[in-house]
Coordinates of N, CA, C and O in Angstrom, one line a residue:
M1 N 0.8 -0.9 0.2 CA 0.1 0.2 -0.1 C 0.9 0.9 -0.1 O 0.4 2.5 -0.7
K2 N 1.7 1.7 0.5 CA 3.3 2.3 0.6 C 3.2 2.8 -0.8 O 3.0 3.7 -1.6
R3 N 3.4 1.9 -1.4 CA 3.5 1.7 -3.1 C 2.3 2.6 -3.5 O 2.2 3.3 -4.2
T4 N 1.3 1.8 -4.1 CA 0.4 2.7 -4.2 C -0.1 4.9 -3.7 O -0.7 4.9 -3.8
T5 N 0.1 5.0 -2.4 CA -0.3 5.6 -1.8 C 0.8 6.9 -2.5 O 0.1 7.8 -2.7
F6 N 1.7 5.6 -2.6 CA 2.5 7.1 -2.8 C 2.6 7.5 -4.3 O 3.0 8.3 -4.8
T7 N 1.9 6.3 -5.3 CA 2.0 7.1 -6.6 C 1.0 7.3 -6.9 O 0.5 8.7 -7.7
T8 N -0.4 7.0 -6.0 CA -1.5 8.6 -6.1 C -1.0 10.0 -5.6 O -1.7 10.7 -6.0
L9 N -0.1 10.2 -5.0 CA -0.2 11.5 -4.1 C 0.6 12.1 -5.1 O 0.3 12.8 -4.9
G10 N 1.8 11.4 -5.8 CA 2.8 11.3 -6.8 C 1.5 12.3 -7.7 O 2.1 13.6 -8.8
L11 N 0.7 11.0 -8.4 CA 0.1 12.0 -9.3 C -1.0 13.1 -9.2 O -1.5 14.0 -9.9
A12 N -1.3 13.2 -7.7 CA -2.1 14.3 -7.3 C -1.2 15.7 -7.1 O -2.1 16.2 -8.2
A13 N -0.2 15.8 -6.9 CA 0.8 16.5 -6.8 C 0.9 16.9 -8.8 O 0.9 18.5 -8.8
M14 N 0.8 16.1 -9.4 CA 1.5 16.7 -10.6 C 0.3 17.0 -11.2 O 0.5 18.1 -11.9
T15 N -0.8 16.8 -11.0 CA -2.4 17.6 -11.4 C -2.2 18.4 -10.6 O -2.8 19.6 -11.8
L16 N -2.1 18.8 -9.3 CA -2.5 20.1 -8.5 C -1.2 21.2 -9.7 O -1.4 22.7 -9.7
I17 N 0.1 20.8 -9.5 CA 1.1 22.1 -10.7 C 0.1 22.1 -11.4 O 0.5 22.8 -12.5
A18 N 0.5 20.6 -12.5 CA -0.5 21.0 -13.9 C -1.6 22.8 -14.0 O -1.8 22.7 -14.7
C19 N -2.6 22.0 -13.1 CA -3.9 22.3 -13.1 C -3.1 24.3 -11.9 O -3.9 25.2 -12.8
N20 N -1.7 24.3 -12.2 CA -1.7 26.0 -11.5 C -1.1 26.4 -12.2 O -0.4 27.8 -11.2
T21 N 0.1 26.0 -13.0 CA 1.0 26.9 -13.4 C 0.8 26.8 -15.1 O 0.0 25.9 -16.0
S22 N 1.4 27.3 -15.2 CA 0.7 27.6 -16.7 C 2.1 27.3 -17.4 O 3.3 27.2 -17.2
T23 N 1.5 26.8 -19.0 CA 3.1 26.0 -20.1 C 3.2 26.8 -20.7 O 2.8 28.1 -20.6
K24 N 4.6 27.6 -20.8 CA 5.8 28.2 -21.5 C 5.3 28.4 -22.6 O 5.6 27.2 -23.1
E25 N 5.1 28.8 -23.5 CA 4.3 28.2 -24.8 C 5.0 30.2 -25.9 O 5.3 31.1 -24.9
V26 N 5.5 29.4 -26.8 CA 6.5 31.0 -27.4 C 5.2 30.9 -29.4 O 5.3 30.0 -29.2
K27 N 5.5 32.1 -28.3 CA 4.2 33.0 -29.3 C 4.7 33.2 -31.2 O 5.9 34.1 -30.5
T28 N 4.5 32.8 -31.6 CA 5.7 33.3 -32.8 C 4.6 33.9 -33.7 O 3.2 33.7 -33.2
E29 N 5.2 35.3 -34.3 CA 3.9 36.6 -34.9 C 3.8 35.5 -36.2 O 5.0 35.9 -36.8
K30 N 2.6 36.3 -36.8 CA 2.8 36.3 -37.8 C 3.0 37.0 -38.5 O 3.2 38.0 -39.0
V31 N 4.5 36.0 -39.8 CA 5.1 36.8 -40.5 C 4.5 37.4 -41.7 O 4.2 36.7 -42.0
Q32 N 4.5 38.8 -41.7 CA 3.6 38.8 -43.2 C 5.8 38.7 -44.4 O 6.1 38.6 -44.3
D33 N 4.8 38.6 -45.9 CA 5.8 38.6 -47.2 C 5.9 39.7 -47.3 O 5.3 40.9 -47.5
L34 N 7.6 40.4 -47.2 CA 7.8 41.5 -47.0 C 8.8 41.3 -48.5 O 9.3 42.2 -49.3
N35 N 8.6 40.3 -49.7 CA 9.1 40.3 -50.3 C 8.6 40.2 -51.3 O 7.6 40.1 -52.2
K36 N 8.0 42.3 -51.5 CA 7.1 42.4 -52.8 C 7.9 42.7 -53.7 O 8.5 42.8 -53.8
V37 N 7.0 42.4 -54.5 CA 7.8 42.3 -55.5 C 8.1 43.7 -56.9 O 6.6 44.3 -56.7
E38 N 9.1 44.2 -56.7 CA 8.7 45.3 -57.8 C 9.0 45.4 -59.1 O 9.5 44.2 -59.5
N39 N 8.4 46.3 -60.0 CA 8.3 45.3 -61.2 C 9.7 46.7 -61.9 O 10.1 47.3 -61.9
V40 N 10.7 45.9 -61.8 CA 12.1 45.9 -62.4 C 11.9 45.5 -64.0 O 11.6 44.8 -64.4
A41 N 12.5 47.1 -64.5 CA 12.2 46.8 -66.4 C 14.1 45.8 -66.1 O 14.8 46.5 -66.2
E42 N 13.1 44.4 -67.1 CA 14.8 43.9 -67.1 C 15.2 43.4 -68.3 O 14.6 44.2 -70.0
E43 N 16.8 44.7 -68.5 CA 16.9 44.5 -69.9 C 17.5 43.4 -70.7 O 18.6 42.7 -69.8
T44 N 17.7 43.4 -71.8 CA 18.4 42.0 -72.9 C 20.2 42.9 -72.6 O 20.6 44.3 -72.4
T45 N 20.8 42.0 -73.4 CA 22.2 42.7 -73.3 C 21.7 43.1 -74.7 O 22.5 44.7 -74.6
T46 N 21.0 43.1 -75.4 CA 21.3 43.9 -77.2 C 20.7 45.3 -76.2 O 20.5 46.3 -77.7
Q47 N 19.3 44.8 -75.3 CA 18.9 46.2 -75.6 C 19.9 47.1 -74.8 O 19.7 48.3 -75.0
F48 N 20.3 47.1 -73.7 CA 21.4 47.7 -73.3 C 22.5 48.4 -74.3 O 22.7 49.5 -74.2
E49 N 22.9 47.6 -75.2 CA 23.8 47.6 -76.4 C 23.7 48.9 -76.8 O 24.1 50.2 -77.2
E50 N 22.2 48.5 -77.6 CA 21.5 49.8 -78.3 C 21.0 51.2 -77.9 O 21.6 51.9 -77.8
K51 N 21.1 51.0 -76.1 CA 21.2 52.1 -75.5 C 22.2 53.0 -75.1 O 22.5 54.6 -75.4
A52 N 23.0 52.1 -75.3 CA 24.8 52.7 -75.0 C 25.3 53.0 -76.5 O 26.1 54.5 -76.3
L53 N 24.7 52.7 -76.8 CA 25.1 53.2 -78.4 C 24.2 54.3 -79.1 O 25.0 55.4 -79.1
E54 N 23.3 54.8 -78.3 CA 21.6 55.9 -79.2 C 22.6 56.4 -78.1 O 22.8 57.9 -78.6
D55 N 23.5 56.4 -76.5 CA 23.9 57.7 -75.7 C 25.6 58.1 -76.6 O 25.3 59.4 -76.7
C56 N 26.3 56.7 -76.8 CA 27.4 57.5 -76.9 C 27.3 58.6 -78.4 O 27.7 59.8 -78.6
I57 N 25.8 57.8 -79.3 CA 25.4 59.3 -81.0 C 25.6 60.3 -80.2 O 25.9 61.6 -80.6
A58 N 24.3 60.4 -78.9 CA 24.1 61.8 -78.6 C 25.1 62.0 -78.2 O 25.2 63.3 -78.5
Y59 N 25.8 62.0 -77.2 CA 27.0 62.5 -76.9 C 28.0 63.2 -78.3 O 28.6 64.1 -78.5
S60 N 28.2 61.7 -78.9 CA 29.2 62.7 -80.1 C 28.9 63.7 -81.2 O 29.1 64.9 -81.6
K61 N 27.5 63.7 -81.3 CA 26.6 64.7 -82.1 C 26.7 66.2 -80.2 O 27.1 67.0 -81.6
V62 N 26.8 66.2 -79.7 CA 26.8 67.4 -78.6 C 28.2 67.9 -79.1 O 28.6 68.7 -78.8
V63 N 29.4 66.5 -78.5 CA 30.7 67.0 -79.3 C 31.0 68.2 -79.9 O 31.6 69.1 -80.2
N64 N 29.5 67.3 -81.3 CA 30.5 67.9 -82.3 C 30.2 68.9 -82.9 O 30.3 70.2 -83.5
D65 N 29.2 69.7 -82.0 CA 28.2 70.5 -82.0 C 29.4 72.2 -81.4 O 29.2 73.0 -81.7
I66 N 29.8 71.4 -80.2 CA 30.7 72.2 -79.2 C 32.0 72.9 -81.0 O 32.7 73.7 -80.6
K67 N 31.8 71.8 -80.8 CA 33.4 72.0 -82.1 C 32.8 72.3 -83.0 O 33.7 73.6 -83.9
L68 N 31.4 72.4 -83.6 CA 31.2 73.6 -84.8 C 31.5 74.6 -84.4 O 31.1 75.4 -85.4
M69 N 30.9 75.2 -83.1 CA 30.5 76.4 -82.4 C 31.7 77.3 -82.5 O 32.2 78.6 -82.1
E70 N 33.0 76.0 -81.7 CA 34.5 76.9 -81.9 C 35.2 77.4 -83.0 O 35.9 78.0 -83.3
A71 N 34.5 76.6 -84.0 CA 35.6 76.5 -85.4 C 34.6 77.9 -85.7 O 35.7 78.7 -86.5
A72 N 33.1 78.0 -85.8 CA 32.9 79.4 -86.7 C 33.4 80.4 -85.8 O 33.5 81.5 -86.3
E73 N 33.7 80.4 -84.1 CA 33.8 81.3 -83.6 C 35.6 81.5 -83.8 O 35.6 83.3 -84.6
A74 N 36.5 80.7 -84.8 CA 37.3 81.0 -84.1 C 37.7 81.6 -85.8 O 38.4 83.0 -86.2
Q75 N 36.5 81.4 -86.8 CA 36.5 81.5 -88.6 C 36.3 83.0 -88.7 O 36.6 83.9 -88.9
K76 N 35.0 83.2 -87.0 CA 34.9 84.8 -87.5 C 35.9 85.6 -86.4 O 36.0 86.6 -87.1
V77 N 36.9 84.9 -86.2 CA 37.9 85.6 -85.3 C 39.1 85.8 -87.1 O 39.1 87.1 -86.7
A78 N 39.1 85.3 -87.5 CA 40.0 84.9 -88.0 C 40.0 86.1 -89.3 O 40.3 86.5 -90.3
D79 N 38.5 85.6 -90.0 CA 37.8 86.5 -90.8 C 37.7 88.3 -90.7 O 38.2 88.9 -91.0
S80 N 37.8 88.4 -89.4 CA 38.1 89.8 -88.7 C 39.4 90.2 -88.6 O 39.2 91.7 -88.8
I81 N 39.9 89.2 -88.6 CA 41.5 89.8 -89.3 C 42.2 90.3 -90.0 O 42.5 91.0 -89.8
A82 N 41.6 89.0 -90.8 CA 41.5 89.3 -92.1 C 40.7 90.7 -92.7 O 41.2 91.7 -93.8
K83 N 39.5 90.7 -92.4 CA 38.9 92.7 -92.9 C 40.1 93.2 -92.2 O 40.5 94.0 -93.0
A84 N 40.0 93.1 -90.9 CA 40.7 94.6 -90.7 C 42.5 94.7 -91.1 O 42.7 96.0 -91.8
E85 N 42.9 93.0 -91.7 CA 44.1 93.4 -92.4 C 44.2 94.0 -93.5 O 45.2 94.9 -94.1
L86 N 43.5 94.0 -94.3 CA 42.6 94.2 -96.1 C 42.6 95.4 -95.2 O 43.1 97.1 -96.2
D87 N 41.6 96.3 -94.9 CA 41.1 97.5 -94.2 C 42.8 98.6 -93.9 O 42.5 100.2 -94.6
L88 N 43.2 97.4 -93.4 CA 45.0 98.4 -93.2 C 45.6 98.8 -94.4 O 46.3 99.9 -94.4
K89 N 46.0 97.9 -95.4 CA 46.2 98.3 -96.2 C 45.9 98.8 -97.2 O 46.6 100.2 -97.9
E90 N 44.7 98.6 -97.5 CA 44.0 100.0 -98.4 C 43.9 101.2 -97.6 O 44.4 102.4 -98.5
A91 N 44.1 101.7 -96.3 CA 44.0 103.0 -95.4 C 45.7 103.2 -95.2 O 46.1 104.4 -96.3
L92 N 46.8 102.0 -96.2 CA 47.4 102.6 -96.2 C 48.6 102.8 -97.7 O 49.0 103.9 -97.6
A93 N 47.5 102.1 -98.3 CA 48.0 102.6 -100.1 C 47.3 104.0 -99.9 O 48.3 105.0 -100.6
K94 N 45.9 104.1 -99.9 CA 45.5 105.9 -99.4 C 46.7 106.7 -99.0 O 47.3 107.8 -99.1
A95 N 47.0 106.4 -97.7 CA 48.3 107.2 -96.9 C 49.3 107.6 -97.9 O 49.8 108.3 -98.3
V96 N 50.3 105.7 -98.8 CA 51.1 106.5 -99.6 C 50.9 107.1 -100.7 O 51.4 107.9 -101.6
E97 N 49.6 106.8 -101.6 CA 49.6 107.5 -102.7 C 48.9 109.1 -102.8 O 49.6 110.1 -103.4
A98 N 48.6 109.7 -101.2 CA 47.9 111.1 -100.6 C 49.5 111.4 -100.3 O 50.2 112.8 -101.0
R99 N 50.8 111.2 -100.1 CA 51.8 111.4 -99.4 C 52.6 111.5 -101.2 O 52.9 112.4 -101.1
K100 N 52.5 110.9 -102.1 CA 53.3 110.6 -103.3 C 52.5 112.3 -104.2 O 53.2 113.1 -104.8
K101 N 51.4 112.3 -103.7 CA 50.7 113.1 -104.9 C 50.5 114.8 -103.9 O 51.2 115.6 -104.8
R102 N 51.5 114.3 -102.9 CA 51.6 115.7 -102.4 C 53.2 115.7 -102.3 O 53.4 117.2 -102.3
E103 N 53.8 115.2 -102.6 CA 55.3 114.9 -102.7 C 55.5 115.8 -104.6 O 56.3 116.4 -104.3
S104 N 54.5 115.2 -105.4 CA 54.5 116.2 -106.9 C 53.7 117.3 -106.7 O 53.9 117.6 -107.8
T105 N 53.6 118.1 -105.9 CA 53.0 119.6 -106.3 C 54.0 120.0 -106.4 O 55.5 119.9 -106.3
P106 N 54.2 121.2 -107.6 CA 54.7 122.2 -107.6 C 55.6 122.8 -106.6 O 57.3 122.7 -106.4
E107 N 55.1 123.1 -105.7 CA 55.7 123.5 -104.5 C 56.8 123.2 -103.7 O 57.3 122.8 -103.4
A108 N 56.0 121.5 -103.1 CA 56.9 120.5 -102.9 C 58.1 120.2 -103.6 O 59.4 119.9 -103.2
L109 N 58.1 119.7 -104.6 CA 58.9 120.0 -105.8 C 60.5 121.7 -105.8 O 61.5 121.1 -105.6
A110 N 59.7 121.9 -105.7 CA 60.5 123.5 -105.4 C 61.9 123.0 -103.7 O 62.5 124.0 -104.0
K111 N 60.7 123.0 -103.3 CA 61.1 122.3 -101.4 C 62.1 121.7 -101.3 O 63.1 122.2 -101.0
R112 N 61.9 120.9 -101.8 CA 63.0 119.2 -102.4 C 64.4 120.4 -103.1 O 65.4 119.6 -102.7
A113 N 63.7 120.9 -104.5 CA 65.1 121.2 -105.1 C 66.0 122.4 -104.1 O 67.3 122.1 -104.1
K114 N 65.4 122.9 -103.9 CA 66.0 124.5 -103.0 C 66.5 123.9 -101.8 O 68.0 123.8 -101.4
E115 N 66.6 122.4 -101.1 CA 67.1 121.8 -99.8 C 68.0 121.3 -100.7 O 69.1 121.0 -100.3
A116 N 67.8 120.9 -101.9 CA 69.4 120.2 -102.4 C 70.2 120.9 -102.7 O 70.9 120.5 -102.9
E117 N 69.6 122.0 -103.6 CA 70.4 123.4 -103.5 C 71.8 123.8 -102.2 O 72.4 124.1 -102.9
L118 N 70.6 123.6 -100.6 CA 71.4 124.1 -100.1 C 72.5 123.6 -99.7 O 73.0 123.6 -98.9
W119 N 71.7 122.0 -99.6 CA 72.8 121.1 -99.3 C 74.2 120.6 -100.5 O 75.4 120.9 -99.5
F120 N 74.0 121.0 -101.3 CA 75.0 120.6 -102.6 C 75.7 122.6 -101.9 O 77.6 122.0 -101.6
K121 N 75.1 123.5 -101.8 CA 76.2 124.4 -101.7 C 76.9 124.7 -100.0 O 78.2 125.1 -100.2
A122 N 76.2 124.0 -99.4 CA 76.9 123.5 -97.8 C 78.3 123.0 -98.0 O 79.4 123.0 -96.9
N123 N 78.1 121.5 -98.5 CA 79.2 120.3 -98.5 C 80.6 121.7 -100.0 O 81.6 120.9 -100.0
Y124 N 79.8 121.7 -101.2 CA 80.4 121.7 -101.8 C 81.0 122.8 -102.4 O 81.4 123.4 -103.7
E125 N 80.6 123.9 -102.2 CA 80.9 125.5 -102.9 C 82.2 125.9 -103.0 O 82.7 126.2 -103.9
S126 N 82.8 125.9 -101.9 CA 84.2 125.9 -101.7 C 85.0 125.7 -102.9 O 86.4 126.1 -103.8
V127 N 85.2 123.9 -102.9 CA 85.1 123.2 -104.2 C 85.1 123.9 -105.7 O 86.3 123.8 -106.6
V128 N 83.5 123.8 -105.8 CA 83.2 124.8 -107.0 C 84.0 126.3 -107.0 O 83.9 126.7 -108.4
K129 N 83.6 127.0 -106.1 CA 84.7 127.7 -105.9 C 85.9 128.2 -106.2 O 86.7 129.1 -107.5
A130 N 87.0 127.1 -106.1 CA 88.4 127.3 -106.6 C 88.6 126.7 -107.9 O 89.6 126.6 -108.3
Y131 N 87.1 126.3 -108.8 CA 87.3 125.0 -109.6 C 87.4 126.9 -110.4 O 87.2 127.4 -110.7
D132 N 88.7 126.1 -111.7 CA 89.1 127.7 -112.7 C 88.4 127.2 -113.6 O 88.2 126.8 -114.6
S133 N 87.3 127.8 -114.2 CA 85.6 127.4 -115.0 C 85.0 129.0 -115.1 O 84.4 129.1 -113.8
S134 N 85.2 129.3 -116.0 CA 84.0 130.2 -116.4 C 82.4 129.4 -117.0 O 82.9 128.5 -118.2
Y135 N 81.9 129.1 -116.2 CA 79.9 128.6 -116.6 C 79.1 129.2 -116.2 O 78.9 129.9 -115.6
E136 N 77.6 129.1 -116.8 CA 76.5 130.2 -116.4 C 76.2 128.9 -115.4 O 76.1 129.9 -114.6
G137 N 76.1 127.8 -115.2 CA 75.7 126.8 -114.3 C 75.9 125.6 -113.9 O 77.1 125.4 -115.1
L138 N 75.9 125.3 -112.8 CA 75.9 123.7 -112.8 C 74.9 122.7 -112.4 O 74.3 122.9 -111.4
R139 N 75.3 121.4 -113.3 CA 74.5 120.2 -112.9 C 75.1 119.5 -112.7 O 75.6 118.6 -113.3
V140 N 74.3 118.7 -110.9 CA 75.1 117.8 -110.1 C 73.7 116.7 -110.3 O 73.5 116.7 -109.8
K141 N 74.1 115.2 -110.5 CA 73.5 114.6 -110.9 C 74.0 113.5 -109.3 O 74.8 113.2 -109.3
L142 N 72.6 113.8 -108.5 CA 72.9 112.3 -107.1 C 71.8 110.8 -107.5 O 71.5 111.0 -107.9
T143 N 72.8 109.6 -107.2 CA 71.8 107.8 -106.8 C 71.1 108.6 -105.9 O 70.9 109.1 -105.5
T144 N 70.4 107.2 -105.5 CA 69.5 107.9 -104.6 C 70.1 107.6 -103.0 O 69.1 107.6 -102.1
E145 N 71.1 107.6 -103.2 CA 72.4 107.1 -101.9 C 72.8 108.8 -101.4 O 72.7 108.7 -100.5
G146 N 72.9 109.8 -102.4 CA 72.8 110.4 -102.6 C 74.1 110.8 -102.5 O 75.0 112.0 -102.7
D147 N 74.4 109.8 -103.7 CA 76.3 110.1 -104.5 C 76.1 111.0 -105.7 O 75.5 110.4 -106.6
I148 N 77.2 111.8 -105.9 CA 78.0 112.3 -107.1 C 78.3 111.2 -108.7 O 78.7 110.9 -108.2
Y149 N 77.1 110.7 -109.7 CA 77.7 110.4 -110.9 C 77.9 110.9 -111.9 O 77.5 109.9 -112.8
E150 N 77.4 111.7 -112.2 CA 77.7 113.2 -113.0 C 77.3 114.1 -112.8 O 76.9 115.1 -111.9
V151 N 78.2 115.2 -113.7 CA 78.7 116.8 -113.2 C 78.7 117.7 -114.8 O 79.3 116.9 -115.3
A152 N 78.2 118.0 -114.9 CA 78.1 118.9 -116.4 C 77.7 120.4 -116.2 O 76.9 121.2 -115.2
L153 N 78.3 121.8 -116.9 CA 78.7 122.7 -116.5 C 77.7 123.3 -118.2 O 77.6 122.8 -119.4
F154 N 77.1 124.4 -117.6 CA 76.3 125.0 -118.3 C 77.7 125.8 -119.2 O 77.5 127.3 -118.6
V155 N 78.3 125.9 -120.7 CA 78.9 126.6 -121.2 C 78.4 126.7 -122.4 O 78.4 126.3 -123.5
N156 N 78.1 127.8 -123.3 CA 77.6 128.1 -124.6 C 76.5 127.9 -124.6 O 76.1 127.6 -125.6
G157 N 75.0 127.8 -123.8 CA 74.2 127.4 -124.1 C 73.9 125.7 -123.9 O 72.8 125.2 -124.7
E158 N 75.0 125.0 -123.8 CA 75.5 123.7 -124.1 C 75.5 122.8 -122.9 O 76.5 123.8 -121.6
W159 N 75.1 121.9 -121.9 CA 75.6 121.0 -120.9 C 77.2 120.4 -121.1 O 76.7 119.3 -122.3
K160 N 77.8 120.4 -120.5 CA 78.6 120.1 -121.0 C 80.0 119.0 -120.1 O 80.0 119.9 -118.7
K161 N 79.7 117.6 -120.1 CA 80.0 117.0 -118.8 C 81.7 117.6 -118.4 O 82.8 117.4 -119.3
D162 N 82.2 117.0 -117.2 CA 83.0 117.7 -116.2 C 83.6 116.7 -115.5 O 83.6 116.5 -115.0
Q163 N 84.7 115.9 -116.0 CA 85.3 115.2 -115.1 C 86.0 115.1 -114.4 O 86.1 115.0 -113.2
K164 N 86.6 115.8 -114.5 CA 87.5 116.5 -113.9 C 87.1 117.4 -112.1 O 87.4 117.5 -111.2
L165 N 86.6 117.9 -112.6 CA 85.3 118.5 -111.3 C 85.3 117.3 -110.8 O 84.7 117.6 -109.5
M166 N 83.7 116.3 -111.5 CA 83.6 114.9 -110.8 C 84.6 115.2 -109.3 O 83.7 114.1 -108.4
K167 N 86.1 114.8 -110.2 CA 86.6 114.0 -109.6 C 86.9 115.0 -108.6 O 87.2 114.4 -106.9
Q168 N 87.0 115.9 -108.0 CA 87.5 116.9 -107.3 C 86.1 117.3 -106.0 O 86.2 116.7 -104.8
L169 N 84.9 116.6 -106.8 CA 83.6 117.2 -106.0 C 84.3 115.5 -104.6 O 83.1 115.6 -104.1
E170 N 84.1 114.0 -105.6 CA 84.7 112.8 -105.2 C 85.2 113.2 -104.2 O 84.9 112.2 -102.9
K171 N 85.9 113.8 -103.6 CA 87.2 113.7 -103.2 C 86.5 114.8 -101.4 O 87.2 114.6 -100.6
V172 N 86.0 115.3 -101.6 CA 85.2 116.2 -100.4 C 84.3 115.2 -99.6 O 83.7 114.6 -99.9
E173 N 84.4 115.1 -98.3 CA 84.0 115.1 -97.4 C 82.1 115.5 -96.6 O 82.8 116.5 -96.9
V174 N 81.1 115.6 -97.6 CA 80.1 115.9 -97.0 C 79.9 116.1 -95.0 O 79.8 114.8 -94.4
T175 N 79.0 117.1 -94.8 CA 79.3 117.0 -92.9 C 77.4 116.3 -92.9 O 77.3 116.1 -92.0
K176 N 77.2 116.5 -93.5 CA 75.6 116.1 -93.6 C 75.1 115.1 -95.3 O 74.9 115.9 -96.1
D177 N 74.6 113.4 -94.8 CA 74.2 113.1 -95.7 C 72.9 113.5 -96.8 O 72.2 114.3 -95.7
L178 N 72.7 113.1 -97.7 CA 71.4 113.5 -98.6 C 71.1 112.4 -99.2 O 71.6 111.2 -100.0
A179 N 69.9 111.5 -99.1 CA 69.5 110.4 -99.2 C 68.9 110.7 -99.4 O 67.0 110.8 -98.9
P180 N 67.7 111.3 -101.4 CA 66.4 111.2 -101.8 C 65.8 110.8 -101.5 O 64.4 110.5 -101.8
G181 N 66.3 109.8 -101.8 CA 65.4 108.4 -102.0 C 64.7 108.0 -103.7 O 64.4 107.0 -103.4
K182 N 65.3 108.9 -104.0 CA 65.4 108.8 -106.3 C 66.5 109.7 -106.7 O 67.2 110.4 -105.8
A183 N 66.6 109.5 -107.7 CA 68.1 110.3 -108.1 C 67.3 111.0 -108.5 O 66.4 111.7 -108.9
I184 N 68.3 112.1 -108.1 CA 68.2 113.7 -108.6 C 69.3 114.3 -108.9 O 70.5 114.4 -109.2
A185 N 68.3 115.3 -109.9 CA 69.7 116.4 -110.6 C 69.6 118.1 -109.7 O 68.3 118.2 -109.7
I186 N 70.6 118.8 -109.3 CA 70.9 119.6 -108.7 C 71.3 120.8 -109.8 O 72.4 120.6 -110.3
T187 N 70.7 122.1 -109.6 CA 71.1 123.0 -111.1 C 71.8 124.0 -110.0 O 70.5 124.7 -109.5
V188 N 72.9 124.6 -110.6 CA 73.1 125.5 -109.4 C 73.2 126.4 -110.4 O 74.5 126.4 -111.2
K189 N 73.3 127.5 -110.2 CA 73.0 129.2 -110.6 C 74.7 129.7 -111.0 O 74.7 129.6 -109.7
N190 N 76.1 130.2 -112.1 CA 76.8 130.3 -111.6 C 76.5 132.2 -110.8 O 75.9 132.8 -112.2
A191 N 77.4 133.0 -110.0 CA 76.6 134.3 -109.9 C 77.7 135.0 -109.6 O 78.5 134.8 -110.0

């Protein structure tokens, strides 16, 4: 009986414990399905390559447009420089023509002739006076650099070359060079 009593008491105790204690339950929450499917456009390799090619073509067009604009701007600058150079050349040609016109006036020619005569007298008068000759006039021809290449005396209504006087005039050192820019003839009257 001891065993039966002990067994009965054990069962009664377990029942009592079981009724008075709660079981540990692991509550699992309902997991929502988070794998939402997004509509991602899937591209094939061919589509990707076509899109990349279109982007490259668009980029090339933009680069070409920029290069064309730069070339147009450079051409505009070159054209304006060329026009300015042409205008400058035309203005310079007009200025040279006007200067030539002014220099060919009778007043300018007379002034240059008088300057040349004064230059000749200042440098060569002593040699001409020392020269033993009677003449009505003296004509001296000068190169563009101002060097004497011909001397002629006006005697009895004719111009006669005089090499002896020319050699004496060539020996003279001039104090101031005359560079008229073109060949000239200086005529001096004997006083």
